[in-house]
CSV table of C-alpha atoms in Angstrom, one decimal:
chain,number,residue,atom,x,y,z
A,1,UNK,CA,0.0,0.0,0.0
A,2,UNK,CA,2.7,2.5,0.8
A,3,UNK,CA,3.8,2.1,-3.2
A,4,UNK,CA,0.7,2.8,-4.3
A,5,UNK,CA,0.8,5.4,-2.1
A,6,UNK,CA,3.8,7.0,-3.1
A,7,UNK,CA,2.4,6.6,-6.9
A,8,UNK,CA,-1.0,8.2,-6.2
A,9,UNK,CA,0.9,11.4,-4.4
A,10,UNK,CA,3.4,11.4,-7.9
A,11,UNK,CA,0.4,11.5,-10.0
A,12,UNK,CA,-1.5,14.5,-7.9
A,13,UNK,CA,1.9,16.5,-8.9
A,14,UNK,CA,1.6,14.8,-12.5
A,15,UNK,CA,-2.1,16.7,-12.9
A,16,UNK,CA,-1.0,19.6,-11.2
A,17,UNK,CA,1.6,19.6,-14.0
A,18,UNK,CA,-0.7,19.3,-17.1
A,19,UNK,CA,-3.3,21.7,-16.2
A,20,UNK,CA,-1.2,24.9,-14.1
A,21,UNK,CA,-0.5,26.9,-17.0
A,22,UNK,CA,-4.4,28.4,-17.1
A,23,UNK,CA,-4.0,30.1,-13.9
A,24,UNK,CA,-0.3,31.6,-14.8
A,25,UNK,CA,-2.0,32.5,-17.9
A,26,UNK,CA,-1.8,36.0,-17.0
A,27,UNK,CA,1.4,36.2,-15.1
A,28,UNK,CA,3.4,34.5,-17.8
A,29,UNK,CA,1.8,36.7,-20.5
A,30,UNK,CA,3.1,39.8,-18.5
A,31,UNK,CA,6.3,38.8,-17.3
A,32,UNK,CA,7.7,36.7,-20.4
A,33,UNK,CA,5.3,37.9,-23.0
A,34,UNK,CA,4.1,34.5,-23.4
A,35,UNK,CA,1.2,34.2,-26.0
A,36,UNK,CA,-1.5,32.1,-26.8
A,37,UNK,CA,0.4,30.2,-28.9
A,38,UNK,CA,3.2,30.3,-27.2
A,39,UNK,CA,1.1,28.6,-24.2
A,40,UNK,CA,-0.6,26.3,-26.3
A,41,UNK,CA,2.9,25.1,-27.4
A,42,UNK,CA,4.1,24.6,-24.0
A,43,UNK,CA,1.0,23.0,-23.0
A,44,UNK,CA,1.1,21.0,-26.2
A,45,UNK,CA,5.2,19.8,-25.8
A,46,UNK,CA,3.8,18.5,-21.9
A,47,UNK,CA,1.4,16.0,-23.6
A,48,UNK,CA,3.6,15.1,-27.4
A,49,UNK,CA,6.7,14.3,-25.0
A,50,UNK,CA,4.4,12.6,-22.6
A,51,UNK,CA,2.5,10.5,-25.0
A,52,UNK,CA,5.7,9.6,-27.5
A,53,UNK,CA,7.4,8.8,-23.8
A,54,UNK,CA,4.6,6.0,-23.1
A,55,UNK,CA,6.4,3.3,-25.7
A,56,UNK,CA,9.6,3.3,-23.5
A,57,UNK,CA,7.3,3.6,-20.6
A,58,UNK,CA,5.6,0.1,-21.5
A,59,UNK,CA,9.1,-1.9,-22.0
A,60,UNK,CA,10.9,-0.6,-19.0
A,61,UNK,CA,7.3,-2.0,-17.5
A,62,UNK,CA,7.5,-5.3,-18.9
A,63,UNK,CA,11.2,-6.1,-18.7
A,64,UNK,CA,12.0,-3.9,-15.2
A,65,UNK,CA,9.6,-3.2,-13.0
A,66,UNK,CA,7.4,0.4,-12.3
A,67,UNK,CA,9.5,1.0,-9.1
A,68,UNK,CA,12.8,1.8,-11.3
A,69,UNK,CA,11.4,3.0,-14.4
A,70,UNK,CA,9.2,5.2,-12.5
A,71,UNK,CA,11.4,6.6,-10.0
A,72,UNK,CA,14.0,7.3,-12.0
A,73,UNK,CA,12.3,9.1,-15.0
A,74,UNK,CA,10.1,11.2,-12.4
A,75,UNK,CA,12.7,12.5,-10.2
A,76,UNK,CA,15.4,13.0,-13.3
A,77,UNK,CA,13.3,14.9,-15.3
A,78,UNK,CA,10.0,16.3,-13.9
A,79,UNK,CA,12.2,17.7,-11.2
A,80,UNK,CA,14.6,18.8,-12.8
A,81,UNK,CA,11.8,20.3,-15.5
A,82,UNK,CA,10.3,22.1,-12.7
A,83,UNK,CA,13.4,23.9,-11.7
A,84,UNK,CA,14.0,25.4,-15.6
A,85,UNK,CA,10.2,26.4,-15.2
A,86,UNK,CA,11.1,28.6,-12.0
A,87,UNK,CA,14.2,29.9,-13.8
A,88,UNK,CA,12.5,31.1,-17.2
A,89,UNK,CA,13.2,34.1,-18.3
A,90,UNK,CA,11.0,33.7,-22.1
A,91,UNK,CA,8.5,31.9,-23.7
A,92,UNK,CA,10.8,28.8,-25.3
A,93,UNK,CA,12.2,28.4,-21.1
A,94,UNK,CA,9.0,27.4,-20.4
A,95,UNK,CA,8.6,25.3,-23.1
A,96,UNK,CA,11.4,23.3,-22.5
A,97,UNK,CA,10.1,22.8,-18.9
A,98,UNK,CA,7.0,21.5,-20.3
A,99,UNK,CA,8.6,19.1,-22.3
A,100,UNK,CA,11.0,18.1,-19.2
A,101,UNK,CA,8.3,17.6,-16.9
A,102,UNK,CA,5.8,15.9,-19.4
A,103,UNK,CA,9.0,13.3,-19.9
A,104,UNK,CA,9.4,12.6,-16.1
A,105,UNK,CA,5.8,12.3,-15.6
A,106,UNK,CA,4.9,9.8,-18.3
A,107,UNK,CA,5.3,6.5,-16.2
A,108,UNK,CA,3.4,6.9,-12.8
A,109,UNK,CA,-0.3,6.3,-13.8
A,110,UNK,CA,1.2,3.5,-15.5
A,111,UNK,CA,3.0,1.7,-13.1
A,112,UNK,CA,-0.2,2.2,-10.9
A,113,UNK,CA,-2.4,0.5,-13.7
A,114,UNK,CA,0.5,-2.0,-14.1
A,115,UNK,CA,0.3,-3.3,-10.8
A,116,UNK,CA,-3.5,-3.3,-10.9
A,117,UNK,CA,-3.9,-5.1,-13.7
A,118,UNK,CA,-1.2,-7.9,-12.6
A,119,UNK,CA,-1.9,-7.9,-8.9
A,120,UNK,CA,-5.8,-7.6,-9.1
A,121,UNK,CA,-9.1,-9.2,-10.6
A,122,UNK,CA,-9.7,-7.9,-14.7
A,123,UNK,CA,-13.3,-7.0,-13.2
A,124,UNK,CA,-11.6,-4.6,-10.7
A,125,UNK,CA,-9.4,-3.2,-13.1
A,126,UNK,CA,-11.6,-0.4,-14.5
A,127,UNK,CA,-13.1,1.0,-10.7
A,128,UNK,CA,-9.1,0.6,-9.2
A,129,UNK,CA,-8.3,3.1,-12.5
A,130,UNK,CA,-10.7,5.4,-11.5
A,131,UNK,CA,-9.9,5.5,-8.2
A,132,UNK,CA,-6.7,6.1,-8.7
A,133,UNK,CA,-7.6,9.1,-11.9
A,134,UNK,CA,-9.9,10.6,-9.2
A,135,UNK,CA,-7.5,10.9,-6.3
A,136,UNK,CA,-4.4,12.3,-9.0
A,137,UNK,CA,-7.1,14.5,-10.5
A,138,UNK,CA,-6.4,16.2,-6.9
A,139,UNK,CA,-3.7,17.5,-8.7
A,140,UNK,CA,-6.2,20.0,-11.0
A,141,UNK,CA,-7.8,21.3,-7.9
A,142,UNK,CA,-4.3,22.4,-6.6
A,143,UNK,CA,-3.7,23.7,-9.8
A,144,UNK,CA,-6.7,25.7,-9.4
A,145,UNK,CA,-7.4,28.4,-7.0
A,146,UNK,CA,-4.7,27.2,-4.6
A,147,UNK,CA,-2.0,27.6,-6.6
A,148,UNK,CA,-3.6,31.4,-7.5
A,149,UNK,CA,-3.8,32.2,-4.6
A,150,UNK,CA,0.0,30.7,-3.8
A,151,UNK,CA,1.0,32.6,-7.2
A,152,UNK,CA,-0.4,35.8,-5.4
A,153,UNK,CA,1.6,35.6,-2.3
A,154,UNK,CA,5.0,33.3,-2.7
A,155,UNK,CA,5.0,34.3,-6.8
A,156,UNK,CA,4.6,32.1,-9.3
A,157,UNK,CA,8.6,31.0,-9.7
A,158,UNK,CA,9.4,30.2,-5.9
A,159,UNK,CA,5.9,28.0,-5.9
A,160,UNK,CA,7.7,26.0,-8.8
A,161,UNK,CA,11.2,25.8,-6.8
A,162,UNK,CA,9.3,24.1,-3.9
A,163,UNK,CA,7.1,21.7,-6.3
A,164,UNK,CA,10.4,20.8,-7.7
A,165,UNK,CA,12.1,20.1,-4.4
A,166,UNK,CA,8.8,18.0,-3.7
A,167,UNK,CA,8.8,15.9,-6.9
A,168,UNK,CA,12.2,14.6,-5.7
A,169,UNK,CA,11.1,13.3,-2.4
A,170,UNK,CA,8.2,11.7,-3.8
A,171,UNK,CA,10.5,9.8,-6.8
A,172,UNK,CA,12.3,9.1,-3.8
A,173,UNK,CA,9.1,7.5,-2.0
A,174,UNK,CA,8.6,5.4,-5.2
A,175,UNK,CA,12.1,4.2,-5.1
A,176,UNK,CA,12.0,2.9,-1.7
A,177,UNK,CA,8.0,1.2,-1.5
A,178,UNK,CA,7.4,0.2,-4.7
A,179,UNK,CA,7.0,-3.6,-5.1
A,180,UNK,CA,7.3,-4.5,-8.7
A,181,UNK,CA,4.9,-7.6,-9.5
A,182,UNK,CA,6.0,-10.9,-10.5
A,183,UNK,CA,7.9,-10.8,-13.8
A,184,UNK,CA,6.8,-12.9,-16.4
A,185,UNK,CA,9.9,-14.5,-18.2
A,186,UNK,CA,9.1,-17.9,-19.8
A,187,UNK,CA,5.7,-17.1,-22.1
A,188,UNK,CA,6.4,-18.3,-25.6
A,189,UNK,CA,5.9,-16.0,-28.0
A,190,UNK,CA,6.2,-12.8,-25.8
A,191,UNK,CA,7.8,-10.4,-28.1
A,192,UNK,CA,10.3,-8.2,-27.1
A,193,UNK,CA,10.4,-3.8,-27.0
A,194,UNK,CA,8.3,-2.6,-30.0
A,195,UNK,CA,7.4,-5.6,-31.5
A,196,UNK,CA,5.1,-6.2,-28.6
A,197,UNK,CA,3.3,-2.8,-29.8
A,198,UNK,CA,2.6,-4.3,-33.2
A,199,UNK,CA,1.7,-7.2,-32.3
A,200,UNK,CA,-1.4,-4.6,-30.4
A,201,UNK,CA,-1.7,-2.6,-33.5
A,202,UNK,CA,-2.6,-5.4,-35.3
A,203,UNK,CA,-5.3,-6.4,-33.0
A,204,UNK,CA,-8.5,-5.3,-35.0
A,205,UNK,CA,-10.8,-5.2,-32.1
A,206,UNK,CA,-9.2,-2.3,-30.8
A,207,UNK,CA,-9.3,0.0,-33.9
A,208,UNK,CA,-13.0,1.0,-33.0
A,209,UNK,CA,-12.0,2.1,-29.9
A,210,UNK,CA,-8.5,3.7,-30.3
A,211,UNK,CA,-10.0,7.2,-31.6
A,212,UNK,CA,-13.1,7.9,-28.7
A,213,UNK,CA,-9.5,6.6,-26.1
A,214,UNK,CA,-7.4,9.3,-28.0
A,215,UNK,CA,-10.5,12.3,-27.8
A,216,UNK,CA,-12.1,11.6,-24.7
A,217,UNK,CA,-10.0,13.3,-22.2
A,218,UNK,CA,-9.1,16.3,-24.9
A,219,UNK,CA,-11.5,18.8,-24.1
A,220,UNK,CA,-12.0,18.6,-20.4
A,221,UNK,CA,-7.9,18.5,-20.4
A,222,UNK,CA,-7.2,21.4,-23.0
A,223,UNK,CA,-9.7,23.7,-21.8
A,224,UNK,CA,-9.2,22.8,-18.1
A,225,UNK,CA,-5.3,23.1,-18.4
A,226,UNK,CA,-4.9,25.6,-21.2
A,227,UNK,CA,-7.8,27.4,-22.7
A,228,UNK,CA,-10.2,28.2,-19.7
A,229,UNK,CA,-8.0,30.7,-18.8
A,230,UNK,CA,-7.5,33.1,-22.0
A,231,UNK,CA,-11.8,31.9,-22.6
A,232,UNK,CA,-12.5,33.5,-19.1
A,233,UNK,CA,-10.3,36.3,-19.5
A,234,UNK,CA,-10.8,37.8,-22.6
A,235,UNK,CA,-14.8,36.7,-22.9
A,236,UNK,CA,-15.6,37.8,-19.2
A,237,UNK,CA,-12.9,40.0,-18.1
A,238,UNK,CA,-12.2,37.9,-14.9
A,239,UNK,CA,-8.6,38.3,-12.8
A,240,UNK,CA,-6.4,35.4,-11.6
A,241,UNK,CA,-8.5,34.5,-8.5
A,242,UNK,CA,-11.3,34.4,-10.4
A,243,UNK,CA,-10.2,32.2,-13.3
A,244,UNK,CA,-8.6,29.7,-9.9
A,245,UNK,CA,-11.9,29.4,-8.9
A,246,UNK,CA,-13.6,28.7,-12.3
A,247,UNK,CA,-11.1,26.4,-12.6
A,248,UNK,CA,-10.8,24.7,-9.2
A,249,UNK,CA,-14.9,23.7,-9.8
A,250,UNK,CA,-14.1,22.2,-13.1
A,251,UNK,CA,-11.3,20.0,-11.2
A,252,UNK,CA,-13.7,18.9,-8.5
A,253,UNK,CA,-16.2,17.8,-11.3
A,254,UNK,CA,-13.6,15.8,-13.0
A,255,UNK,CA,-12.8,13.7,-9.7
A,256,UNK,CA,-15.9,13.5,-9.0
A,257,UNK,CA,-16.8,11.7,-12.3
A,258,UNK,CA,-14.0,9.5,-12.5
A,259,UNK,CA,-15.5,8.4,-9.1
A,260,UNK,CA,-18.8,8.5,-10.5
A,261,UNK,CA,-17.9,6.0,-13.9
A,262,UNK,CA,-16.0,4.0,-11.7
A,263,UNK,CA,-18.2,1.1,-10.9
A,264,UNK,CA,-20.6,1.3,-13.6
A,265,UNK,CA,-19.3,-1.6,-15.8
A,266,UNK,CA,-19.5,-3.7,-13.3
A,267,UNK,CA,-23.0,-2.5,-12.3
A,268,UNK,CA,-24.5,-2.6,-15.7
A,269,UNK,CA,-22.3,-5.4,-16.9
A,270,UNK,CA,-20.8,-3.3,-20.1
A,271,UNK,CA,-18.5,-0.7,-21.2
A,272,UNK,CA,-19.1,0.3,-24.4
A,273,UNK,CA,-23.2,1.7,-23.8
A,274,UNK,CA,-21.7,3.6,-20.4
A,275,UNK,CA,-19.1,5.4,-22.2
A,276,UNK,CA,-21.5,6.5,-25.2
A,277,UNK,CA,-24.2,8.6,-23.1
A,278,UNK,CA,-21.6,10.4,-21.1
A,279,UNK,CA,-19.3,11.3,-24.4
A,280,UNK,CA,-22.5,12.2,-26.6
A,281,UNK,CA,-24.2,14.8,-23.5
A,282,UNK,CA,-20.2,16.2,-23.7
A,283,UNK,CA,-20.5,16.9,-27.3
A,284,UNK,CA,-24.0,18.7,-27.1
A,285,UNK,CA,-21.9,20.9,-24.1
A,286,UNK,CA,-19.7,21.3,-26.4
A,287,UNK,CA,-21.7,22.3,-29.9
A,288,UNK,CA,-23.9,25.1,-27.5
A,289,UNK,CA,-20.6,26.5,-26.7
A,290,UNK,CA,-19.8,27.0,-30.2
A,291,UNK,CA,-23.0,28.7,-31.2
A,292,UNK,CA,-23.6,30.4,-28.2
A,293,UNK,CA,-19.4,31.3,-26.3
A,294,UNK,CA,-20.6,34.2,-24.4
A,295,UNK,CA,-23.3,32.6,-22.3
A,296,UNK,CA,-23.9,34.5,-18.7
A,297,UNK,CA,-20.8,33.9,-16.9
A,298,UNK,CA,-23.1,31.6,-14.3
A,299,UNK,CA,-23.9,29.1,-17.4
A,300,UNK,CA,-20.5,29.2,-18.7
A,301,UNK,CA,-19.4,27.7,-15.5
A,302,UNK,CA,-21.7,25.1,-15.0
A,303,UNK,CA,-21.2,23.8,-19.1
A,304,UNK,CA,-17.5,23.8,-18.4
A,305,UNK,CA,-17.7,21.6,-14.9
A,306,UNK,CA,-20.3,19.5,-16.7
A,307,UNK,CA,-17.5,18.6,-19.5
A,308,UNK,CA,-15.3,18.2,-16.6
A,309,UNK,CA,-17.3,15.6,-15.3
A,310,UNK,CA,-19.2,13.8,-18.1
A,311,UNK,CA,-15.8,13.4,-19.6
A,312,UNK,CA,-14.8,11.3,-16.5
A,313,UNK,CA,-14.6,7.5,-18.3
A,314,UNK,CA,-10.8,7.5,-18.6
A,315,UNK,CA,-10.5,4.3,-16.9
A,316,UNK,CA,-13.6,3.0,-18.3
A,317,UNK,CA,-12.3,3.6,-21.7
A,318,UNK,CA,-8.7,2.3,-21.2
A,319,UNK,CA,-10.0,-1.2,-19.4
A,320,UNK,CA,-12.3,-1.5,-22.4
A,321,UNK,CA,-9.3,-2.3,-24.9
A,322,UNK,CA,-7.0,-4.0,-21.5
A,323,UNK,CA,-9.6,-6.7,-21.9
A,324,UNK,CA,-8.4,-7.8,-25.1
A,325,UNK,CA,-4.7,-7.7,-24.4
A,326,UNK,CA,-2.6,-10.6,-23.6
A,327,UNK,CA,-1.2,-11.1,-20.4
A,328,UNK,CA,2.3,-10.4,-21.3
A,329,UNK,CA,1.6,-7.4,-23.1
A,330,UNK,CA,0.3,-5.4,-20.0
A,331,UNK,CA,2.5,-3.1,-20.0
A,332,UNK,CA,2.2,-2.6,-23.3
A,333,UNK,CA,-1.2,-2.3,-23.7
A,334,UNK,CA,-2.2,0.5,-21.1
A,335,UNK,CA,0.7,2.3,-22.2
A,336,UNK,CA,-0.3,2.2,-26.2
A,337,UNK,CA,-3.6,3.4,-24.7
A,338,UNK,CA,-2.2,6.2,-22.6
A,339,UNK,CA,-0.6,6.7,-25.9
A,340,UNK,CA,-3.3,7.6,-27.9
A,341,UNK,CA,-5.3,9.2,-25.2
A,342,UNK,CA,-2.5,12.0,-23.9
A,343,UNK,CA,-1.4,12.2,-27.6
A,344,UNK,CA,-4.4,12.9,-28.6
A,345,UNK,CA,-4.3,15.8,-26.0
A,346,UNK,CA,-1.6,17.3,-27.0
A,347,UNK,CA,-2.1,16.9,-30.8
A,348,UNK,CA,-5.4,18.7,-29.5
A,349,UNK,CA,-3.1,21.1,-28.2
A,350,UNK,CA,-1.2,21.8,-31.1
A,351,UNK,CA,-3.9,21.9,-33.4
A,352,UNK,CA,-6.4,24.5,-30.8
A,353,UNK,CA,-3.4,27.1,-31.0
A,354,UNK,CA,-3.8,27.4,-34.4
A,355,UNK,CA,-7.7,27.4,-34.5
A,356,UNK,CA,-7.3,30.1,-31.5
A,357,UNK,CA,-4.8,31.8,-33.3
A,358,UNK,CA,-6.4,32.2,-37.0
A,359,UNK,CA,-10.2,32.7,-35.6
A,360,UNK,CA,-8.8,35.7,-33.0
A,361,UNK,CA,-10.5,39.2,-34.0
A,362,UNK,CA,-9.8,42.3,-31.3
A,363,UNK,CA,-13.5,43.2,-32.3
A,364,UNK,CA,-14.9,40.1,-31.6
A,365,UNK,CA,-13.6,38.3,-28.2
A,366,UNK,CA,-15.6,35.1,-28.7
A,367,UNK,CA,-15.5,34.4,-32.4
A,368,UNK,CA,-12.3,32.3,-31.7
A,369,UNK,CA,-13.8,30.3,-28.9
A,370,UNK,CA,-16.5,29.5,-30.9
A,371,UNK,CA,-14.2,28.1,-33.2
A,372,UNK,CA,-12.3,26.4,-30.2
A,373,UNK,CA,-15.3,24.7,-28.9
A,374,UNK,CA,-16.8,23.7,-32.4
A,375,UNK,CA,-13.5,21.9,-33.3
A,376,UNK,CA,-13.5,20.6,-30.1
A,377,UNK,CA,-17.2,19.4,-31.2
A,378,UNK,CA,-16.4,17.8,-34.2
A,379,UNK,CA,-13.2,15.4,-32.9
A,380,UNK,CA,-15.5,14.3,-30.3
A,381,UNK,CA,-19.1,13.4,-32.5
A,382,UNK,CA,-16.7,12.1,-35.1
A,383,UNK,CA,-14.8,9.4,-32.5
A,384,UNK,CA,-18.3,8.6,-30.9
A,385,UNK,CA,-19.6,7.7,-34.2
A,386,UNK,CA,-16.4,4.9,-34.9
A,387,UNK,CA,-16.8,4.0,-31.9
A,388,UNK,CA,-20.5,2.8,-31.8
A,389,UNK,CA,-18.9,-0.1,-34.3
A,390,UNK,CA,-17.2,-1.5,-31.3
A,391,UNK,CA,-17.3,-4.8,-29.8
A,392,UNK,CA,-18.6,-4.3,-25.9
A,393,UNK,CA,-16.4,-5.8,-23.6
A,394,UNK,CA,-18.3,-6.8,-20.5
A,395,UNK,CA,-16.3,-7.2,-17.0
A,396,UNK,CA,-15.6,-10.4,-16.2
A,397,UNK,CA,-17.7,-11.3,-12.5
A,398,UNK,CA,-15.6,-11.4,-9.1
């Protein structure tokens, strides 16, 4: 327990990591000149590093364990990414940091899911992922108004020195409670480093549900992390303090529906027909903000915790696919999944900056959000639709 421990606390500081930049929004746009591209490029290089980082993630896994894999990448590079943050002095700095700390952070939901899915029952396997996405998503509400009003008083780069000296301590933690599972040396057939990932690709069960995995999490994480900041600024006017505390709801929403689709499969003995309702009410959300971006400020809030939320069915949606991977590909296969799912974030990431970008007019605030939450729209209704081909992958009973 004190491993999993030591994980869960590492990926708090990993959420805190991929959703902070919304609250500095307006600090780093004063004091390095940052702009929205820049910050969707920093936000961006947190999720591309992270996602490209989950193949080596997946065969240090397999072959050595999550204690060392995870230990050492956290505390060499999120650290150490942490520290260049606090010591930027323009917008690439920060970029760098991004990258850095996306790096470091890439195993430690992993290793968690790892050890679930070799130490406990396949039917447990999607509430235990939950559980363990709703404590980390801690990390958001930190990121929130506590870290605004932390900004506020410390500043912004002695708050990162500290979360630095922190991430050390806990890769420490890792190193020294961690039990790695059981290794599992002698299967024939078990394919070694990438080949193990095409053996998955090739898997055409999972094709359906690869592109609702890789879009699910990208608009409750891009405009949570990235974009609810400008939005709320530049729409509404509101400060720092106010955008922590837009923010901070939105954060408690998403734990609170990861803890909400937790034990669904199990309760209605299917995936596939709890993932649909949640991701189709997210894409209505999502098409009203396009037509209508300047709502009251009131309804603007409550459409934006409400993504938050319905968009909670991360572990739902990675235990459908773990169902049909082999044993000795475990590693492997929740780490292909994270793949698509964090790369699809921060291709999201990528692509919003330039949607942002080209739809900005100084005499119309809102016409690029509308743009922003119509492209997030579409990626959504179009991965819904592939996936309703799908096979349904029913837990098995404890």
């Amino acid at each position: 327990m004190a491993g999993i421990a030591a994980l869960a606390i590492g990926y708090v500081l990993s959420q805190f990591y991929r959703s902070f930049l919304a609250v500095l929004t307006p600090a780093l746009t004063a004091e390095l000149g940052m702009t929205k591209a820049d910050l969707s490029l920093a936000s961006g290089a947190w999720f591309a590093v992270f996602a490209l980082a989950q193949f080596a993630v997946g065969v240090g896994l397999d072959h050595y364990g999550p204690r060392r894999t995870t230990a050492l990448m956290f505390g060499a590079f999120t650290g150490v990414g942490a520290f260049l943050f606090a010591a930027s002095t323009g917008p690439w700095g920060v970029i760098a940091a991004m990258a850095l700390i996306g790096l470091g952070c890439a195993p430690i939901l992993m290793a968690m899911l790892f050890i679930f899915a070799r130490n406990h029952s396949p039917a447990r396997f999607a509430v235990l992922t939950s559980w363990a996405v709703a404590f980390g998503t801690a990390g958001n509400v930190l990121g929130a108004a506590p870290l605004a009003e932390a900004s506020e008083f410390f500043g912004w780069r002695p708050v990162l020195v500290a979360l630095g000296i922190v991430t050390i301590l806990v890769a420490g933690a890792v190193a020294a409670f961690v039990r790695d599972p059981e290794r599992l040396e002698h299967v024939q057939g078990n394919p070694s480093g990438i080949s193990g990932y095409v053996e998955l690709l090739r898997m055409r069960v999972l094709w359906p549900i690869i592109p609702l995995v890789a879009i699910n999490y990208a608009p409750p994480s891009g405009i949570r992390g990235l974009w609810a900041g400008p939005y709320l600024e530049d729409v509404f006017g509101l400060d720092t303090l106010a955008i922590g505390n837009v923010t901070l709801l939105m954060a408690i929403a998403m734990v609170a529906g990861a803890l909400f689709y937790g034990p669904l499969d199990t309760i209605f003995r299917t995936r596939k027909w709890i993932a649909i309702p949640g991701n189709t009410v997210c894409f209505l959300i999502l098409l009203f903000l396009a037509l209508n971006p300047q709502p009251a400020l009131t309804v603007a809030t409550i459409l934006l915790v409400a993504i938050g939320f319905l968009s909670g069915s991360y572990g739902l949606l990675i235990a459908h696919p773990r169902s049909f991977v082999p044993q000795h590909l475990t590693g492997r296969g929740v780490t292909l999944m994270n793949f698509f799912s964090i790369g699809g974030v921060g291709v999201m990431q990528f692509a919003t900056g330039g949607v942002v970008t080209a739809w900005s007019s100084p005499e119309d605030p809102t016409a690029a959000y509308a743009a922003l939450f119509f492209f997030y729209a579409l990626a959504v209704g179009v991965a819904l639709f592939i996936y309703l081909f799908s096979r349904d992958a029913r837990p098995e009973k404890t």
